[in-house]
XYZ file of C-alpha atoms in Angstrom:
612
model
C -120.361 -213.945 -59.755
C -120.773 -216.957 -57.786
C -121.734 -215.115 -54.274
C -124.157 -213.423 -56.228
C -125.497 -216.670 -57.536
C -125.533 -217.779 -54.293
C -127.375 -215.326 -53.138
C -130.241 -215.379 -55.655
C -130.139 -219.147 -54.810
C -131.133 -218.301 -51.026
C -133.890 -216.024 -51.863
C -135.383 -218.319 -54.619
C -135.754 -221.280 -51.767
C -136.972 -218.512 -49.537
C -139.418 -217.418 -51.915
C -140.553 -221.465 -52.606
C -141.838 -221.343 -48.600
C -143.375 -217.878 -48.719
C -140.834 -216.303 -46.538
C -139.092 -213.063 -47.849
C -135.075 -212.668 -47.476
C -134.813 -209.652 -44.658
C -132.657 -207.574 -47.066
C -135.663 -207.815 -49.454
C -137.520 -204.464 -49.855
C -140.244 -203.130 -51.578
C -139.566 -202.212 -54.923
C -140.099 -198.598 -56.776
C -143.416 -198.150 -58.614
C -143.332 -199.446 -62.039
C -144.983 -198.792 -64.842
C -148.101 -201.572 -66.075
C -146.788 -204.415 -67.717
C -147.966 -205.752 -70.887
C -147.807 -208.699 -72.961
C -150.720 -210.528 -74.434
C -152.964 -207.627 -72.480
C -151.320 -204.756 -69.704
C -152.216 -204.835 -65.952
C -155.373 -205.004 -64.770
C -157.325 -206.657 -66.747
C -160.924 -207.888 -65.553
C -160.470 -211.358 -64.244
C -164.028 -211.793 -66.309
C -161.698 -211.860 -69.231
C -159.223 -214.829 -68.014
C -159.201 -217.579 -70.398
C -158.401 -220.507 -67.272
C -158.786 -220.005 -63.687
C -155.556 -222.427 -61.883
C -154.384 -222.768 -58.245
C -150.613 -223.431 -58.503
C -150.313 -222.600 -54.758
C -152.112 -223.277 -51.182
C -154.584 -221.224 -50.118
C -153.590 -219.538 -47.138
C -155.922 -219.284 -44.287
C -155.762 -216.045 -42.129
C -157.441 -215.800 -39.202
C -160.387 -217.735 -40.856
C -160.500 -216.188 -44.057
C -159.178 -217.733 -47.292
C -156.861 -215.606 -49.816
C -156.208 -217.374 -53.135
C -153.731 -217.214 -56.124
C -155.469 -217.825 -59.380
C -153.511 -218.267 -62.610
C -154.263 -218.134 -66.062
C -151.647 -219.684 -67.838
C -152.854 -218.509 -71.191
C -153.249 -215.472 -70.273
C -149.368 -215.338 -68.614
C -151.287 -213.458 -65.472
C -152.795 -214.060 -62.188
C -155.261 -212.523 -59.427
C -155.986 -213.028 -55.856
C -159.123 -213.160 -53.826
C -160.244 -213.159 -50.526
C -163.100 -215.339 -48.814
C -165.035 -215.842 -45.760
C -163.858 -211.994 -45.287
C -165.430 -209.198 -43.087
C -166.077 -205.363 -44.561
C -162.654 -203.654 -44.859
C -160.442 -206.753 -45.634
C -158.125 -206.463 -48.043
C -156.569 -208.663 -50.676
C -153.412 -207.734 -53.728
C -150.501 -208.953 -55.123
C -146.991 -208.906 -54.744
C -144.573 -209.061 -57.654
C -141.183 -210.077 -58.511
C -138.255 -209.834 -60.854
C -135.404 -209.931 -58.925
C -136.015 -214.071 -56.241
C -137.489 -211.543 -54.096
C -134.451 -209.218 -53.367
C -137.421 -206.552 -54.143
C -140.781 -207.107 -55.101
C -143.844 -204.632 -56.228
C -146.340 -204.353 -53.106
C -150.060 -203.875 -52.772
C -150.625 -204.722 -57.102
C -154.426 -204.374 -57.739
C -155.487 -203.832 -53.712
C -159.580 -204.160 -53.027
C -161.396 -204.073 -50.127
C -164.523 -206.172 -49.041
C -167.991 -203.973 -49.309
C -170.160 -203.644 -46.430
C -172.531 -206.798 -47.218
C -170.122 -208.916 -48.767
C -167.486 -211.582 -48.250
C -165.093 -211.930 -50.504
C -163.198 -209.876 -53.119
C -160.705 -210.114 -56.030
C -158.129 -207.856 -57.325
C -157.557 -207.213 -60.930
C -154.959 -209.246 -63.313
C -151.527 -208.675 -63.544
C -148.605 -210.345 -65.597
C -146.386 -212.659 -64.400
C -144.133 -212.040 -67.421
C -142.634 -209.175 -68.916
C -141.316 -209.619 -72.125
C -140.811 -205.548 -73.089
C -137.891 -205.781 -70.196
C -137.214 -209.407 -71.092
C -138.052 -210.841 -67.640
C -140.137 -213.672 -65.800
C -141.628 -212.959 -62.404
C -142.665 -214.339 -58.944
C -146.177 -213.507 -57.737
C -148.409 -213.969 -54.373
C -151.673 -213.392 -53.222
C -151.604 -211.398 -49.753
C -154.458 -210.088 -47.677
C -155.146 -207.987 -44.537
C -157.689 -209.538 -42.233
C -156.353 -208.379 -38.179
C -153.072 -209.376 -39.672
C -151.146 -209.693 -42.945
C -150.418 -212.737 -44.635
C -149.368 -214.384 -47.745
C -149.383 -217.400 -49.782
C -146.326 -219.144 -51.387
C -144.845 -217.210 -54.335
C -145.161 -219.206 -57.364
C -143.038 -218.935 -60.166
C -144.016 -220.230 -64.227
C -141.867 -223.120 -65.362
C -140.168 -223.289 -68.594
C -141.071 -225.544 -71.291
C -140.584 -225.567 -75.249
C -140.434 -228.709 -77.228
C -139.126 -229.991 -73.706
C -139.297 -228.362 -69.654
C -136.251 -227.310 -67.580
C -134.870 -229.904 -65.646
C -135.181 -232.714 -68.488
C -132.332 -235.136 -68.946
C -129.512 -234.863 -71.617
C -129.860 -238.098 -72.786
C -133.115 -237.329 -73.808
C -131.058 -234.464 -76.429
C -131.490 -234.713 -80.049
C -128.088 -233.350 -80.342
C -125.400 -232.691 -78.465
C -123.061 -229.258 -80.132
C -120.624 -227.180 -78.385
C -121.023 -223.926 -80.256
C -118.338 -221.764 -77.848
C -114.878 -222.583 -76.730
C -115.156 -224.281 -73.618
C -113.614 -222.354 -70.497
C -111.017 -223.885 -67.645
C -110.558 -223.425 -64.029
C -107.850 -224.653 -61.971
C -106.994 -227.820 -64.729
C -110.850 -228.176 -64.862
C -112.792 -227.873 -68.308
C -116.244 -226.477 -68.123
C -118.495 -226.895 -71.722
C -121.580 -225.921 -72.771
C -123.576 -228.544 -74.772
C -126.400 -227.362 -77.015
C -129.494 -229.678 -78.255
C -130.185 -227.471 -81.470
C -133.594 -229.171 -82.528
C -135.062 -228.564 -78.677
C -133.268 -225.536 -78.050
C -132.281 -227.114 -74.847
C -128.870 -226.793 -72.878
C -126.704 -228.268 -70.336
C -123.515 -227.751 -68.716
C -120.601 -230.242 -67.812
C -117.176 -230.074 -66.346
C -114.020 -232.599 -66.824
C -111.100 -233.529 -64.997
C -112.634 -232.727 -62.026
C -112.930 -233.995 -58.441
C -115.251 -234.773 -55.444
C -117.308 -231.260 -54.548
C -116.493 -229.476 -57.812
C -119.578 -227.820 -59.193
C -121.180 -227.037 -62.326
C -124.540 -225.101 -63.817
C -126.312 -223.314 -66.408
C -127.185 -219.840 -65.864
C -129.803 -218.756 -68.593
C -130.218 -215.020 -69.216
C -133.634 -213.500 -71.458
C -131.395 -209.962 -71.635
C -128.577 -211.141 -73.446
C -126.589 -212.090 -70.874
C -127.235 -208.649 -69.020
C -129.117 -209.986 -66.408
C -130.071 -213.664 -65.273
C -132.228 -213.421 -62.176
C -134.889 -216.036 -63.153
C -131.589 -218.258 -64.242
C -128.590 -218.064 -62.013
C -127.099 -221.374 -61.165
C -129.462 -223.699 -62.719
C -129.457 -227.346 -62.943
C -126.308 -226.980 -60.336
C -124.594 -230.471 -60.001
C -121.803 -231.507 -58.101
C -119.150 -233.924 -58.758
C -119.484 -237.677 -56.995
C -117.226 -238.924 -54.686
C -114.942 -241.267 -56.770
C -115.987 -239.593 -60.026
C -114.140 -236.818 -61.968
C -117.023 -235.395 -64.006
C -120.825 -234.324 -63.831
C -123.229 -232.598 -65.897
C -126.472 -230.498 -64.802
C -129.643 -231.297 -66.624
C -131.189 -229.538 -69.379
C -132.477 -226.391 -69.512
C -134.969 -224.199 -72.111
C -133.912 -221.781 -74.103
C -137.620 -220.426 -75.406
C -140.799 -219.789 -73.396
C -143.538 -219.430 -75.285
C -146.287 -219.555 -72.820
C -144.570 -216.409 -71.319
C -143.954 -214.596 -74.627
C -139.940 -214.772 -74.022
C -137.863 -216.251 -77.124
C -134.291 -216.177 -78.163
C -133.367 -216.867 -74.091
C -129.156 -217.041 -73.838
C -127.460 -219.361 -71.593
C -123.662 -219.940 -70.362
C -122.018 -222.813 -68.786
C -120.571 -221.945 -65.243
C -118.414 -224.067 -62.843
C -116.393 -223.880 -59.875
C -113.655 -226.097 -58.044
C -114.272 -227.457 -54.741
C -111.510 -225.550 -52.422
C -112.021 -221.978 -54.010
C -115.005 -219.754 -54.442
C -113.713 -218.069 -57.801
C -116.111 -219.370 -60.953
C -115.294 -219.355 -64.766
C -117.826 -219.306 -67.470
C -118.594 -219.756 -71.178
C -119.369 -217.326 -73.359
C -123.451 -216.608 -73.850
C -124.621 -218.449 -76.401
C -128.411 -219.009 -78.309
C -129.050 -222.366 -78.999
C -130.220 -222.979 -83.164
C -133.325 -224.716 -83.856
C -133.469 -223.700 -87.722
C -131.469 -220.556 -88.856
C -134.863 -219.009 -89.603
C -136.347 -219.628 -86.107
C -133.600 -218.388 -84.185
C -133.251 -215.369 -86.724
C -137.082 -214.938 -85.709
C -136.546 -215.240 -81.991
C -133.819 -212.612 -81.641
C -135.935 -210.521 -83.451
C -138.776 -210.664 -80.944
C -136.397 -209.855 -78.117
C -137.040 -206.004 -79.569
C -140.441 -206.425 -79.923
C -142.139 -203.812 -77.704
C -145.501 -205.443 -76.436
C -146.856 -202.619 -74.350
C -146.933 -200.209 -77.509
C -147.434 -203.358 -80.125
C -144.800 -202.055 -82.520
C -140.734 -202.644 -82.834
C -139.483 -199.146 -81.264
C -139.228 -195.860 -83.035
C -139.777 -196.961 -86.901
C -143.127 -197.007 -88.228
C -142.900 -198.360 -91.543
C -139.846 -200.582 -90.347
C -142.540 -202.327 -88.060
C -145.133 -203.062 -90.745
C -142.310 -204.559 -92.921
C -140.628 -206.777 -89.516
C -143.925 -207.942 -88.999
C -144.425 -208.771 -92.678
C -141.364 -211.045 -92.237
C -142.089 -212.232 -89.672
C -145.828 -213.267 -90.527
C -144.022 -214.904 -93.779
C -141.499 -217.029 -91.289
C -144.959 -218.235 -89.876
C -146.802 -219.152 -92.441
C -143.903 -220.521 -94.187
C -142.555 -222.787 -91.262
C -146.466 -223.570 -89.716
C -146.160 -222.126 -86.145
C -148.489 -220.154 -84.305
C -145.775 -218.732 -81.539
C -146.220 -215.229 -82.946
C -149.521 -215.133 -83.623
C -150.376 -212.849 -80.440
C -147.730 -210.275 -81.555
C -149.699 -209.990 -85.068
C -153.221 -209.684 -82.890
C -151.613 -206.999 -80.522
C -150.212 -204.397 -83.111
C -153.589 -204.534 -85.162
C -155.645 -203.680 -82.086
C -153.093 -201.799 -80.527
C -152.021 -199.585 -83.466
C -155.403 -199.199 -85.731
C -156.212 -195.983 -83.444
C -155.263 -192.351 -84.089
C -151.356 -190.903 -82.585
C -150.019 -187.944 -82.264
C -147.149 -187.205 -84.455
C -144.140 -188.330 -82.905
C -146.114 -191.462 -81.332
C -145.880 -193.791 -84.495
C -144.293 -191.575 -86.438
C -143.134 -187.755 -87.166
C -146.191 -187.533 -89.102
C -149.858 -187.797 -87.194
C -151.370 -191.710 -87.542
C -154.880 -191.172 -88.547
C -156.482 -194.439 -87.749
C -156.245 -197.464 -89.638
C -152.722 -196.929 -90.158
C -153.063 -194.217 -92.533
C -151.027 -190.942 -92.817
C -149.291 -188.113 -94.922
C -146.887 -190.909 -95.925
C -148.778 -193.304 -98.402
C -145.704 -195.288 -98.458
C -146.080 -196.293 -94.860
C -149.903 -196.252 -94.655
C -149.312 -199.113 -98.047
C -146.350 -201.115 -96.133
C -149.291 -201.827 -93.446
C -151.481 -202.642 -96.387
C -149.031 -205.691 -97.363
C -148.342 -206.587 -93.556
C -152.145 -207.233 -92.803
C -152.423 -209.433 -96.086
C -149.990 -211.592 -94.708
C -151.435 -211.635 -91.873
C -154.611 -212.784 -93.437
C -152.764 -215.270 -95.391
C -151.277 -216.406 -92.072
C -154.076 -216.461 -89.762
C -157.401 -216.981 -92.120
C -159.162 -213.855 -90.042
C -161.255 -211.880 -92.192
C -160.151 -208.263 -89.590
C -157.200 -208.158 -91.444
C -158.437 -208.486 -95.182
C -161.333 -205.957 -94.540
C -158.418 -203.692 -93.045
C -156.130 -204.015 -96.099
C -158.686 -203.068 -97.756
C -159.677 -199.588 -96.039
C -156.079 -198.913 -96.116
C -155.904 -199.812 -99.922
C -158.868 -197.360 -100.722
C -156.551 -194.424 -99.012
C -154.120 -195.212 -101.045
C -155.836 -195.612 -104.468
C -156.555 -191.913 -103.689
C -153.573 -190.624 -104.699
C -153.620 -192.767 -107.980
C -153.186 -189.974 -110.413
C -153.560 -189.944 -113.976
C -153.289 -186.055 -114.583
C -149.707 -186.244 -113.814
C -146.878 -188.713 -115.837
C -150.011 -190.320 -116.844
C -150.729 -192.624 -113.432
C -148.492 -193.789 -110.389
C -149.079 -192.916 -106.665
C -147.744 -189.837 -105.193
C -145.392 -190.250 -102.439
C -147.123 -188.064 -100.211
C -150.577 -186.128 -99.176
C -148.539 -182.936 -100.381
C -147.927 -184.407 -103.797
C -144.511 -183.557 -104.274
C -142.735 -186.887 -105.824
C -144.176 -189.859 -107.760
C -141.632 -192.719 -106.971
C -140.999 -196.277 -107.126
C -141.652 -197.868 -104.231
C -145.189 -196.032 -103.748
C -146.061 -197.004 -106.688
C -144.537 -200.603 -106.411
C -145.903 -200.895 -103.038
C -149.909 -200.107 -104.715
C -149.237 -202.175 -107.593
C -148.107 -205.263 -105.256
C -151.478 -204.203 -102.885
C -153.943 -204.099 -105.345
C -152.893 -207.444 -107.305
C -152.634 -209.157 -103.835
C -156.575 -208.345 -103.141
C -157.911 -208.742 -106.243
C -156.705 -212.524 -105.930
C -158.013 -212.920 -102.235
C -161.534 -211.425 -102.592
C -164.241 -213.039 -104.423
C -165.489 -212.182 -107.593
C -163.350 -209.210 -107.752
C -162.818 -206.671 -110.424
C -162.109 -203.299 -109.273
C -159.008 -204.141 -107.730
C -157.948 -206.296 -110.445
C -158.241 -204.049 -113.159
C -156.377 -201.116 -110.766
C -153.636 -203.657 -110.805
C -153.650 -204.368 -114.432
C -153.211 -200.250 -114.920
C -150.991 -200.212 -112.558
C -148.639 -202.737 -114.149
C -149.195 -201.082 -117.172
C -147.823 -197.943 -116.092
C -145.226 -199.016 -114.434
C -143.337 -200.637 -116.893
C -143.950 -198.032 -119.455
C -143.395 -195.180 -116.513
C -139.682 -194.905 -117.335
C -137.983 -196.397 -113.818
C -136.769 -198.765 -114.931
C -133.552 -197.869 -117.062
C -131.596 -199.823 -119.946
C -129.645 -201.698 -117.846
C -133.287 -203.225 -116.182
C -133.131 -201.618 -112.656
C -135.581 -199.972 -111.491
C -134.491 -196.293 -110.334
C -135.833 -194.175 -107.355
C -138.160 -192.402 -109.217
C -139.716 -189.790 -111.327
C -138.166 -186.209 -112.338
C -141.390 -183.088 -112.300
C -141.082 -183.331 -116.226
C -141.898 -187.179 -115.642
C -138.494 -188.426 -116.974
C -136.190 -191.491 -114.860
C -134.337 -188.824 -111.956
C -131.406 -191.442 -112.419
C -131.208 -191.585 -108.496
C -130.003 -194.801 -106.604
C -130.915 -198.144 -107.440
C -132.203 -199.773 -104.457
C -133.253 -203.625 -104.053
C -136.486 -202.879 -102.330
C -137.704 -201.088 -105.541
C -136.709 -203.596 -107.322
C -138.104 -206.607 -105.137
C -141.420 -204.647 -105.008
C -141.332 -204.155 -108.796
C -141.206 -208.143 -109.304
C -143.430 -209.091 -106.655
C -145.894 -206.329 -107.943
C -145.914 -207.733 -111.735
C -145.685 -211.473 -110.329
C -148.897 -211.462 -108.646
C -150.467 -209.426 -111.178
C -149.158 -212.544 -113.875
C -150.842 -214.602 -111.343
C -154.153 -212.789 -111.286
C -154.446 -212.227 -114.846
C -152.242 -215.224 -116.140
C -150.390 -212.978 -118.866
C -147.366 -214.226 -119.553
C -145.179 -211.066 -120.616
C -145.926 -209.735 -117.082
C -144.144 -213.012 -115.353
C -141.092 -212.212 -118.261
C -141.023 -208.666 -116.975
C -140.714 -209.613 -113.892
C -137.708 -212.062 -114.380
C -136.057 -209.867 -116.731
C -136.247 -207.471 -113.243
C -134.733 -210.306 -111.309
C -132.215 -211.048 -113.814
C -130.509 -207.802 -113.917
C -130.575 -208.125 -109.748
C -127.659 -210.623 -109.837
C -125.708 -209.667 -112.915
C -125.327 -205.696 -111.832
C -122.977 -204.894 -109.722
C -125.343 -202.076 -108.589
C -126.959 -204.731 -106.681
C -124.895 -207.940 -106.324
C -121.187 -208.309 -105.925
C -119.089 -211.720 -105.867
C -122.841 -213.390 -105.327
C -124.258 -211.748 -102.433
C -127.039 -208.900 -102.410
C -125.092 -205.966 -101.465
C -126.737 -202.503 -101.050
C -124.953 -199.128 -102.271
C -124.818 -197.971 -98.540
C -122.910 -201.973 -97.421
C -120.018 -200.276 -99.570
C -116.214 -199.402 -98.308
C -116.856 -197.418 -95.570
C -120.431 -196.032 -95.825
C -123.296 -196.944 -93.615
C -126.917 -197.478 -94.442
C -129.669 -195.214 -92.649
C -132.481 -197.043 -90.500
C -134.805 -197.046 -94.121
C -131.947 -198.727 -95.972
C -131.518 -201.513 -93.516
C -134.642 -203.144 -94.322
C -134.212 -202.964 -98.025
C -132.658 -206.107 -98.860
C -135.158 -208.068 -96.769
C -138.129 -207.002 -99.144
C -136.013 -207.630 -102.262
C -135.604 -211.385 -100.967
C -139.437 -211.990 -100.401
C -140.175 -211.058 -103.656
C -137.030 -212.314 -105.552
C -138.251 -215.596 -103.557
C -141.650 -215.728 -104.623
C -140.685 -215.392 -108.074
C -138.020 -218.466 -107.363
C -141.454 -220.267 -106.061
C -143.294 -219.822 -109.182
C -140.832 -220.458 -111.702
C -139.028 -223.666 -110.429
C -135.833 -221.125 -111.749
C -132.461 -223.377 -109.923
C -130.874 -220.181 -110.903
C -132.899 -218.157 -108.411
C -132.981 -221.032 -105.909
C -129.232 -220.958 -105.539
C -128.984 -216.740 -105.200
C -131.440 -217.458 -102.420
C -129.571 -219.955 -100.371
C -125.863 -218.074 -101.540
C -127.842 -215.045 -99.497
C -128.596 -216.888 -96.493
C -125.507 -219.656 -96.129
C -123.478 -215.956 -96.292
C -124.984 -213.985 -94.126
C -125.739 -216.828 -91.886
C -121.818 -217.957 -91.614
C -120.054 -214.560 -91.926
C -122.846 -211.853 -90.414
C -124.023 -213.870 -87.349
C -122.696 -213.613 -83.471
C -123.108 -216.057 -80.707
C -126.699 -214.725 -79.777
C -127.918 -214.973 -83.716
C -128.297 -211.685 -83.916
C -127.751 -210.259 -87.974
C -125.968 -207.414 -89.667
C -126.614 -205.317 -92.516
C -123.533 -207.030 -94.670
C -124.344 -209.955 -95.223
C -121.220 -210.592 -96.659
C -119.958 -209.977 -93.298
C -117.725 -206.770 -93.754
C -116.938 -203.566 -91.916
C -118.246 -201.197 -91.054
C -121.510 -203.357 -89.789
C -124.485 -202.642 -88.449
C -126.938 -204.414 -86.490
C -130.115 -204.337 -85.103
C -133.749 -205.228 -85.195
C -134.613 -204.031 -89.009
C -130.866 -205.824 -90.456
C -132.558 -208.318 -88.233
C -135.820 -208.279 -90.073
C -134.139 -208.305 -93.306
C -131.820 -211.388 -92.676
C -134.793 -213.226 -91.401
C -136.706 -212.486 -94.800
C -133.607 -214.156 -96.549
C -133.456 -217.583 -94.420
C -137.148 -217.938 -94.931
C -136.630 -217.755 -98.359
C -133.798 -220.110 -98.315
C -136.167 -222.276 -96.592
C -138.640 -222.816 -98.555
């Protein structure tokens, strides 16, 4: 480890003078990067127009590297030129070890002196990494400027001093090396870092090394804030480092304290670790380490993504920031087009997020509410809309007397269709003006929901509806029943009738006293039983059932529902959570667990509420 950090340490000061390490090769063809837009964008489009770097002046001409900082991309261009100069970019990932040639080459027209090339990303959150770029040209020779590489800065920038910490935590066991003890210090409230080493002597070193994969890979990281220790003195401590870049779209970022004694070359480290600005943020930022921004969408789940980014629009406008705001503009403009089944998802997407499924296409109704409620943009009420019109379609009164039919086939009337329209059409009857079409669809909606039969004597709300229209007694599962409360909530809300606010407590009330759906205190699904495992649907449940549940807490003042909430998140938080803050489907922390970007979602749903 440390001649490898060593070695990325050459290249980066290489890199700093424009020079290129002469193991350093061109790398393989990649494909185009993407993260607020993909590669090759006009430079028309650039929102700022910086020069971190010197020109550089060959043979008389004058190639550039222009930055847009906002934009997380740059260009180059080329000056005082003759016909058939040239001018691209080179790109790195890797301190220069390989770089991608020629990006975006153009060539001067007869007539003309100068050029540009296209815009390309300096950052690649999709593979979790932060480049090096240059501007290079090809005038009776080939030359370069300096690479130049984004710094890192959050509520503070890399290289900032720990007394300036708001905290100072060690949240991993600290390591040792011949007698020497190596920590890693965490500043929470900043999530900033630092490294220090003890009982030490002159020469001994210590560093950070900061990884955006995990702790896979640490390129843009190895060996920062390297310090040694002082003649005379027996300890030292590097300075602090970031753990979230927002300006290049990287969150959640994992560092590791490293050190190494004086006479030997072998190096011990920490454990990776994510620093913990609010359980809810970091929840959030490990979350958008799977957020894919070249295809706007969290990989492979369709309705999965509409509910993540429902959560993760409701962390926002909960908490105030704006940090994710890009990922909510790049899935609507990425994702209101047509696909190809098997794109989005096994069925065909049909445009405006509507398909077979009227579950799904109704999930993205809800997500671009909150996004409305988030952001103020009138796109994604008008597009809630369109998408609640398809769904209204398959309102049908000919069969069980109303409810929405699962699918374009019409083969099942169920609960969380029908939840899902009942909570859509309440929501836009109170956000558009002197409505009352959609408020009087919710008002027949509530209606027949509570009268549909679902919900059984014990007041849980089953899966759904039998041919002859009877309760199929199938599994009791908390998203029907969050949907079910936040569905008659908002219609209470909208029409201020009181026995629709008692209907839905009476739902929440039977929540935590059945064992169906709580168990010693915590929200526990059928699947987080004895040795069963949920599917990918089932992992997201939970989450829903703790928006609504919470809303309901909101609106009530109800201490009762205020302490479920924060039993939910002070369990999952202290026995369902690793060192990166990454969340599990038990949130009562036992095996078998699962984890990944929709138990995620769902955990984050439960520490907004919590924080509130």
């Amino acid at each position: 480890m440390i001649a490898r950090s060593l070695r990325l340490l050459l290249a980066a000061a290489l890199l700093a003078t424009g020079l290129v390490p002469l193991t350093a090769a061109p790398a393989a063809a990649a494909d185009p990067v993407c993260a607020l837009h993909c590669d090759t964008l006009d430079p028309s489009q650039a929102q700022q127009d910086t020069f971190p770097v010197p020109e550089k002046n060959l043979n008389g001409r004058v190639i550039r590297l222009h930055v847009s900082q906002p934009d997380t991309m740059a260009w180059a261009s080329i000056d005082d030129a003759t016909s058939g100069n040239a001018v691209w970019l080179d790109r790195s990932w890797d301190a220069g070890a390989t770089w991608e040639p020629v990006l975006g080459k153009a060539t001067v027209p007869d007539s003309r002196t100068g050029t540009r090339t296209l815009m390309y990303n300096i950052t690649d959150p999709r593979t979790h990494r932060r480049g090096w770029i240059r501007a290079c040209g090809d005038a009776a020779g080939v030359g370069c400027t300096a690479w130049f590489r984004p710094g890192v800065c959050d509520e503070l920038c890399d290289g900032a001093d720990p007394a300036d910490a708001a905290g100072d935590d060690q949240p991993v066991p600290a390591t040792t090396l011949f007698g020497r003890t190596i920590r890693l210090h965490a500043d929470h409230a900043n999530a900033m870092a630092w490294a220090s080493i003890e009982d030490g002597g002159q020469g001994d070193e210590v560093w950070l090394d900061r990884s955006w994969n995990k702790g896979s890979s640490w390129p843009d990281g190895s060996s920062l804030g390297r310090t040694s220790v002082a003649a005379g003195a027996t300890a030292a401590r590097s300075t602090m480092h970031a753990t979230r870049d927002p300006a290049g779209l990287l969150y959640g970022g994992a560092v590791r304290a490293c050190g190494k004694e004086a006479s030997h070359q072998e190096g011990s480290c920490t454990a990776w670790v994510r620093p913990v600005p609010t359980r809810a943020r970091a929840a959030a930022d490990a979350l958008m380490w799977s957020y894919d921004p070249r295809d706007a969408w969290w990989p492979r789940s369709w309705w999965n993504s509409a509910a993540t980014l429902t959560a993760l629009t409701e962390f926002a406008r909960r908490t105030g920031t704006q940090d994710y705001d890009w990922a909510i503009a790049r899935t609507f403009e990425v994702n209101r087009g047509t696909f190809a089944p098997g794109e989005r998802s096994t069925d065909a997407v049909e445009g405006h997020f509507r398909s077979r499924a009227i579950d799904d296409t109704a999930w993205w109704g809800l997500t671009w509410l909150a996004a409305y409620d988030h952001t103020g943009e009138r796109r994604y009420l008008d597009e809630a809309v369109t998408i609640a019109e398809y769904v209204h379609g398959y309102w049908d009164p000919g069969s069980c007397g109303g409810g929405v039919w699962w699918d374009r086939e019409r083969t099942y009337k169920n609960a969380v269709t029908s939840g899902l329209y009942l909570r859509l059409t309440a929501e836009l009857h109170r956000r558009l003006d002197g409505d009352a079409v959609w408020g009087e669809r919710a008002r027949t909606a509530g209606e027949w929901f509570l009268s549909s039969g679902m919900i059984n004597a014990a007041g849980l709300v089953n899966d759904g509806l039998t041919g002859d229209c009877r309760n199929n007694g199938q599994t009791v599962w908390s998203y029907n029943q969050g949907l079910a409360i936040g569905g008659l909530l908002e219609l209470w809300r909208g029409t201020g009738e009181t026995r629709m606010l008692d209907a839905a407590k009476r739902l929440a009330d039977a929540a935590l006293a059945r064992p169906e759906l709580t168990r010693d205190g915590v929200l526990t699904e059928s699947c987080d039983t004895g040795t069963r495992t949920c599917d990918d649907n089932q992992k997201q449940f939970k989450g829903v059932f703790m928006r609504y549940f919470a809303d309901l807490a909101a609106a009530t003042g109800s201490t009762t529902y205020r302490d479920y909430a924060d039993r939910q998140a002070d369990s999952l938080w202290t026995t369902d959570r690793d060192h990166l803050n990454d969340l599990g489907q038990r949130w009562a922390g036992t095996a078998p667990n699962q984890q990944d970007w929709r138990t995620q979602a769902s955990a984050l749903e439960a520490l907004t509420a919590a924080a509130r």
